[in-house]
PDB file of C-alpha atoms in Angstrom:
ATOM      1  CA  ILE A   1     -13.211   0.360   7.767  1.00 96.00           C
ATOM      2  CA  GLU A   2     -13.980   2.516  11.068  1.00 96.00           C
ATOM      3  CA  ALA A   3     -12.312   5.610   9.076  1.00 97.00           C
ATOM      4  CA  TRP A   4     -14.370   5.144   5.878  1.00 97.00           C
ATOM      5  CA  LYS A   5     -17.415   5.209   7.537  1.00 96.00           C
ATOM      6  CA  GLU A   6     -17.000   8.740   8.454  1.00 94.00           C
ATOM      7  CA  ILE A   7     -15.784   9.623   5.008  1.00 95.00           C
ATOM      8  CA  SER A   8     -18.237  11.494   2.417  1.00 94.00           C
ATOM      9  CA  SER A   9     -17.496  10.056  -0.867  1.00 96.00           C
ATOM     10  CA  ASP A  10     -18.957   8.267  -3.512  1.00 95.00           C
ATOM     11  CA  LYS A  11     -15.658   6.489  -4.174  1.00 97.00           C
ATOM     12  CA  LYS A  12     -15.526   2.449  -3.070  1.00 97.00           C
ATOM     13  CA  LEU A  13     -13.539   1.085  -0.182  1.00 97.00           C
ATOM     14  CA  VAL A  14     -11.823  -1.541  -2.022  1.00 97.00           C
ATOM     15  CA  ILE A  15     -10.274  -4.263   0.265  1.00 95.00           C
ATOM     16  CA  ALA A  16      -7.994  -7.072  -1.925  1.00 94.00           C
ATOM     17  CA  GLY A  17      -6.618 -10.114  -0.434  1.00 90.00           C
ATOM     18  CA  GLY A  18      -6.922 -13.047   2.216  1.00 82.00           C
ATOM     19  CA  THR A  19      -6.258 -13.903   5.005  1.00 78.00           C
ATOM     20  CA  SER A  20      -2.382 -15.401   5.220  1.00 73.00           C
ATOM     21  CA  ASP A  21      -3.783 -17.983   8.329  1.00 72.00           C
ATOM     22  CA  THR A  22      -7.072 -17.748   9.962  1.00 76.00           C
ATOM     23  CA  GLN A  23     -10.626 -16.412   8.748  1.00 86.00           C
ATOM     24  CA  ASP A  24     -11.194 -14.746  11.863  1.00 90.00           C
ATOM     25  CA  PHE A  25      -9.827 -11.494  11.256  1.00 86.00           C
ATOM     26  CA  MET A  26     -11.515 -11.550   7.366  1.00 89.00           C
ATOM     27  CA  ASN A  27     -14.795 -12.303   9.580  1.00 91.00           C
ATOM     28  CA  GLU A  28     -14.331  -9.082  11.859  1.00 92.00           C
ATOM     29  CA  LEU A  29     -14.189  -7.195   9.330  1.00 92.00           C
ATOM     30  CA  MET A  30     -16.800  -8.064   6.793  1.00 92.00           C
ATOM     31  CA  SER A  31     -18.928  -7.482  10.440  1.00 95.00           C
ATOM     32  CA  MET A  32     -17.325  -4.366  10.739  1.00 94.00           C
ATOM     33  CA  ALA A  33     -18.368  -3.387   6.899  1.00 95.00           C
ATOM     34  CA  LYS A  34     -21.942  -5.033   7.346  1.00 94.00           C
ATOM     35  CA  GLY A  35     -24.696  -1.840   6.636  1.00 91.00           C
ATOM     36  CA  GLN A  36     -22.489   0.261   4.369  1.00 91.00           C
ATOM     37  CA  GLY A  37     -24.031  -1.265   1.340  1.00 89.00           C
ATOM     38  CA  ASP A  38     -21.789  -1.504  -1.613  1.00 92.00           C
ATOM     39  CA  SER A  39     -19.094   1.294  -0.959  1.00 95.00           C
ATOM     40  CA  ILE A  40     -17.138  -1.531   1.178  1.00 97.00           C
ATOM     41  CA  LEU A  41     -16.378  -4.640  -1.149  1.00 96.00           C
ATOM     42  CA  PHE A  42     -13.984  -7.558  -0.313  1.00 95.00           C
ATOM     43  CA  THR A  43     -12.161  -8.798  -3.556  1.00 95.00           C
ATOM     44  CA  GLY A  44     -10.380 -11.231  -1.355  1.00 93.00           C
ATOM     45  CA  PHE A  45      -6.687 -12.849  -2.944  1.00 93.00           C
ATOM     46  CA  GLN A  46      -6.383 -11.629  -6.279  1.00 95.00           C
ATOM     47  CA  GLU A  47      -3.351 -11.808  -8.577  1.00 95.00           C
ATOM     48  CA  GLY A  48      -2.645 -11.270 -12.738  1.00 96.00           C
ATOM     49  CA  ARG A  49      -4.867  -9.067 -14.515  1.00 97.00           C
ATOM     50  CA  ILE A  50      -7.423  -8.308 -12.197  1.00 96.00           C
ATOM     51  CA  LEU A  51      -4.780  -7.021  -9.611  1.00 97.00           C
ATOM     52  CA  GLU A  52      -3.369  -5.048 -12.229  1.00 97.00           C
ATOM     53  CA  GLU A  53      -6.990  -3.717 -13.019  1.00 97.00           C
ATOM     54  CA  LEU A  54      -7.244  -2.869  -8.978  1.00 98.00           C
ATOM     55  CA  TYR A  55      -3.772  -1.072  -9.016  1.00 98.00           C
ATOM     56  CA  SER A  56      -4.340   0.616 -12.224  1.00 97.00           C
ATOM     57  CA  ASN A  57      -7.492   2.091 -11.384  1.00 97.00           C
ATOM     58  CA  ALA A  58      -6.880   2.784  -7.900  1.00 98.00           C
ATOM     59  CA  TYR A  59      -7.550   6.505  -6.664  1.00 98.00           C
ATOM     60  CA  ILE A  60      -5.742   6.174  -3.773  1.00 98.00           C
ATOM     61  CA  TYR A  61      -4.187   3.230  -2.435  1.00 98.00           C
ATOM     62  CA  CYS A  62      -3.454   2.528   1.816  1.00 98.00           C
ATOM     63  CA  LEU A  63      -1.638   0.816   3.831  1.00 97.00           C
ATOM     64  CA  PRO A  64      -2.809   1.454   7.334  1.00 96.00           C
ATOM     65  CA  SER A  65      -0.646  -2.027   8.739  1.00 94.00           C
ATOM     66  CA  ASP A  66       0.603  -1.438  12.823  1.00 93.00           C
ATOM     67  CA  LEU A  67       3.375  -4.481  11.369  1.00 92.00           C
ATOM     68  CA  GLU A  68       4.992  -4.894   8.550  1.00 92.00           C
ATOM     69  CA  GLY A  69       7.848  -6.510   6.650  1.00 90.00           C
ATOM     70  CA  MET A  70       8.800  -5.428   3.571  1.00 89.00           C
ATOM     71  CA  PRO A  71       5.624  -4.154   2.459  1.00 93.00           C
ATOM     72  CA  LEU A  72       5.542  -5.222  -1.607  1.00 93.00           C
ATOM     73  CA  SER A  73       2.125  -4.049  -2.192  1.00 95.00           C
ATOM     74  CA  LEU A  74       3.190  -0.996  -1.530  1.00 97.00           C
ATOM     75  CA  LEU A  75       6.199  -1.174  -3.699  1.00 96.00           C
ATOM     76  CA  GLU A  76       3.481  -2.489  -6.762  1.00 96.00           C
ATOM     77  CA  ALA A  77       1.001   0.065  -5.816  1.00 97.00           C
ATOM     78  CA  MET A  78       3.957   2.818  -6.541  1.00 97.00           C
ATOM     79  CA  SER A  79       4.778   1.214  -9.263  1.00 96.00           C
ATOM     80  CA  TYR A  80       1.398   1.296 -10.665  1.00 97.00           C
ATOM     81  CA  GLY A  81       1.969   5.197 -10.061  1.00 97.00           C
ATOM     82  CA  ASN A  82      -0.492   5.494  -7.358  1.00 98.00           C
ATOM     83  CA  CYS A  83      -0.866   8.004  -4.723  1.00 98.00           C
ATOM     84  CA  CYS A  84      -0.184   6.017  -1.156  1.00 98.00           C
ATOM     85  CA  VAL A  85      -1.462   6.867   2.353  1.00 98.00           C
ATOM     86  CA  VAL A  86       0.548   4.507   4.553  1.00 98.00           C
ATOM     87  CA  SER A  87       1.157   4.341   8.620  1.00 98.00           C
ATOM     88  CA  ASP A  88       3.613   5.732  10.268  1.00 98.00           C
ATOM     89  CA  ILE A  89       5.469   2.535  10.905  1.00 97.00           C
ATOM     90  CA  SER A  90       9.367   2.416  10.060  1.00 96.00           C
ATOM     91  CA  GLU A  91       9.108  -0.205   7.167  1.00 96.00           C
ATOM     92  CA  CYS A  92       6.435   2.417   5.045  1.00 97.00           C
ATOM     93  CA  LYS A  93       8.156   5.579   6.078  1.00 97.00           C
ATOM     94  CA  GLU A  94      11.305   4.223   4.468  1.00 95.00           C
ATOM     95  CA  VAL A  95       9.763   2.847   1.390  1.00 95.00           C
ATOM     96  CA  VAL A  96       7.875   5.892   0.550  1.00 97.00           C
ATOM     97  CA  GLU A  97      10.291   8.506   2.473  1.00 95.00           C
ATOM     98  CA  ASP A  98       8.421  11.749   0.782  1.00 95.00           C
ATOM     99  CA  ARG A  99       6.402  10.209  -2.134  1.00 96.00           C
ATOM    100  CA  ALA A 100       3.002   9.929   0.313  1.00 97.00           C
ATOM    101  CA  VAL A 101       0.852  10.438   2.560  1.00 98.00           C
ATOM    102  CA  VAL A 102       1.440   9.627   6.181  1.00 98.00           C
ATOM    103  CA  PHE A 103      -0.603   8.917   9.432  1.00 98.00           C
ATOM    104  CA  GLN A 104      -0.491   7.974  12.950  1.00 98.00           C
ATOM    105  CA  LYS A 105      -0.689   4.402  13.661  1.00 98.00           C
ATOM    106  CA  GLY A 106      -3.767   3.467  14.792  1.00 97.00           C
ATOM    107  CA  ASN A 107      -5.188   6.811  14.615  1.00 98.00           C
ATOM    108  CA  ILE A 108      -8.915   6.237  13.010  1.00 98.00           C
ATOM    109  CA  ALA A 109      -9.344  10.038  13.499  1.00 98.00           C
ATOM    110  CA  ASP A 110      -6.025  11.234  11.270  1.00 98.00           C
ATOM    111  CA  LEU A 111      -6.818   8.115   8.946  1.00 98.00           C
ATOM    112  CA  LYS A 112     -10.166   9.401   8.266  1.00 98.00           C
ATOM    113  CA  LYS A 113      -8.707  13.563   7.654  1.00 98.00           C
ATOM    114  CA  VAL A 114      -6.240  12.161   5.843  1.00 98.00           C
ATOM    115  CA  LEU A 115      -8.287  10.169   3.197  1.00 98.00           C
ATOM    116  CA  GLN A 116     -11.121  13.047   3.109  1.00 98.00           C
ATOM    117  CA  SER A 117      -8.421  15.688   2.410  1.00 98.00           C
ATOM    118  CA  LEU A 118      -7.409  13.710  -0.418  1.00 98.00           C
ATOM    119  CA  ILE A 119     -10.917  12.530  -1.588  1.00 98.00           C
ATOM    120  CA  ASP A 120     -11.726  16.238  -1.566  1.00 98.00           C
ATOM    121  CA  ASP A 121      -8.570  17.878  -3.246  1.00 98.00           C
ATOM    122  CA  GLU A 122      -7.564  15.577  -6.809  1.00 97.00           C
ATOM    123  CA  SER A 123      -4.656  18.080  -7.282  1.00 98.00           C
ATOM    124  CA  MET A 124      -3.035  16.626  -4.283  1.00 97.00           C
ATOM    125  CA  VAL A 125      -3.402  12.930  -5.675  1.00 98.00           C
ATOM    126  CA  GLU A 126      -2.350  13.710  -8.680  1.00 97.00           C
ATOM    127  CA  ARG A 127       0.961  15.378  -7.275  1.00 97.00           C
ATOM    128  CA  TYR A 128       1.432  12.289  -4.888  1.00 97.00           C
ATOM    129  CA  ARG A 129       1.055  10.194  -8.405  1.00 97.00           C
ATOM    130  CA  GLN A 130       3.472  12.137  -9.777  1.00 96.00           C
ATOM    131  CA  GLY A 131       6.690  10.266 -10.118  1.00 90.00           C
ATOM    132  CA  ALA A 132       5.429   7.814  -7.825  1.00 96.00           C
ATOM    133  CA  ALA A 133       6.568   4.845 -10.280  1.00 94.00           C
ATOM    134  CA  GLU A 134       9.981   6.524 -11.282  1.00 94.00           C
ATOM    135  CA  TYR A 135      10.689   6.744  -7.612  1.00 95.00           C
ATOM    136  CA  ILE A 136      10.076   3.437  -6.675  1.00 95.00           C
ATOM    137  CA  CYS A 137      11.495   1.700  -9.532  1.00 92.00           C
ATOM    138  CA  GLN A 138      14.709   3.470  -9.121  1.00 91.00           C
ATOM    139  CA  LYS A 139      15.342   3.071  -5.404  1.00 91.00           C
ATOM    140  CA  TYR A 140      13.875  -0.867  -5.697  1.00 89.00           C
ATOM    141  CA  ASN A 141      15.432  -1.659  -9.056  1.00 86.00           C
ATOM    142  CA  TRP A 142      15.326  -5.358  -9.230  1.00 81.00           C
ATOM    143  CA  ASP A 143      18.288  -5.367 -11.638  1.00 86.00           C
ATOM    144  CA  GLU A 144      20.495  -3.921  -9.409  1.00 84.00           C
ATOM    145  CA  VAL A 145      19.521  -6.334  -6.715  1.00 78.00           C
ATOM    146  CA  VAL A 146      20.267  -9.381  -8.620  1.00 85.00           C
ATOM    147  CA  GLU A 147      23.549  -7.830  -9.016  1.00 88.00           C
ATOM    148  CA  LYS A 148      24.630  -6.659  -5.949  1.00 84.00           C
ATOM    149  CA  THR A 149      23.162 -10.338  -4.911  1.00 85.00           C
ATOM    150  CA  LEU A 150      25.381 -12.208  -7.257  1.00 90.00           C
ATOM    151  CA  LYS A 151      28.473  -9.948  -6.318  1.00 89.00           C
ATOM    152  CA  ILE A 152      27.818 -11.017  -2.466  1.00 89.00           C
ATOM    153  CA  TYR A 153      27.606 -14.432  -3.782  1.00 90.00           C
ATOM    154  CA  SER A 154      30.702 -14.279  -6.167  1.00 88.00           C
ATOM    155  CA  LYS A 155      33.125 -13.302  -3.594  1.00 81.00           C
ATOM    156  CA  GLY A 156      33.195 -16.671  -2.122  1.00 65.00           C
ATOM    157  CA  ASN A 157      33.562 -15.764   0.977  1.00 56.00           C
ATOM    158  CA  THR A 158      33.655 -18.841   2.974  1.00 52.00           C
ATOM    159  CA  ASP A 159      32.924 -17.415   6.515  1.00 55.00           C
ATOM    160  CA  ASN A 160      29.569 -16.879   5.534  1.00 52.00           C
ATOM    161  CA  GLY A 161      29.195 -20.940   4.181  1.00 50.00           C
ATOM    162  CA  PHE A 162      29.254 -19.889   0.632  1.00 44.00           C
TER     163      PHE A 162
END
């Protein structure tokens, strides 16, 4: 939100998702967004058709996390062919490799610079979109994951309690 406030664009920042434990963080975000008119939208938790529409119509998907496990929303965003912007934490960098734009974690000025450059250069956004879905769907192929998991279970390794 702090980076977005300094960006020159007619696009909107859409913050999708809800809170996982308390409302305090979401209240803080909403407070930060005050005075921005309709340039920042909070959708709350979304799923199904509405979530598909959000991914399908995003100009850029941004995951500015300081901490992540396996970022499933990033996998989803790439599977929709989005240009993705992620913080430089290993959990994100390992997923995207060189297929997304990376900025320094917690660095608002760096995030602003990256976002503004992508807003100003649609051809760069398109370059990142090209092949994003194919790349991520091959790298994280669900059928292969299931097959490998079944192979592990079918070995009958009693040392692991199976």
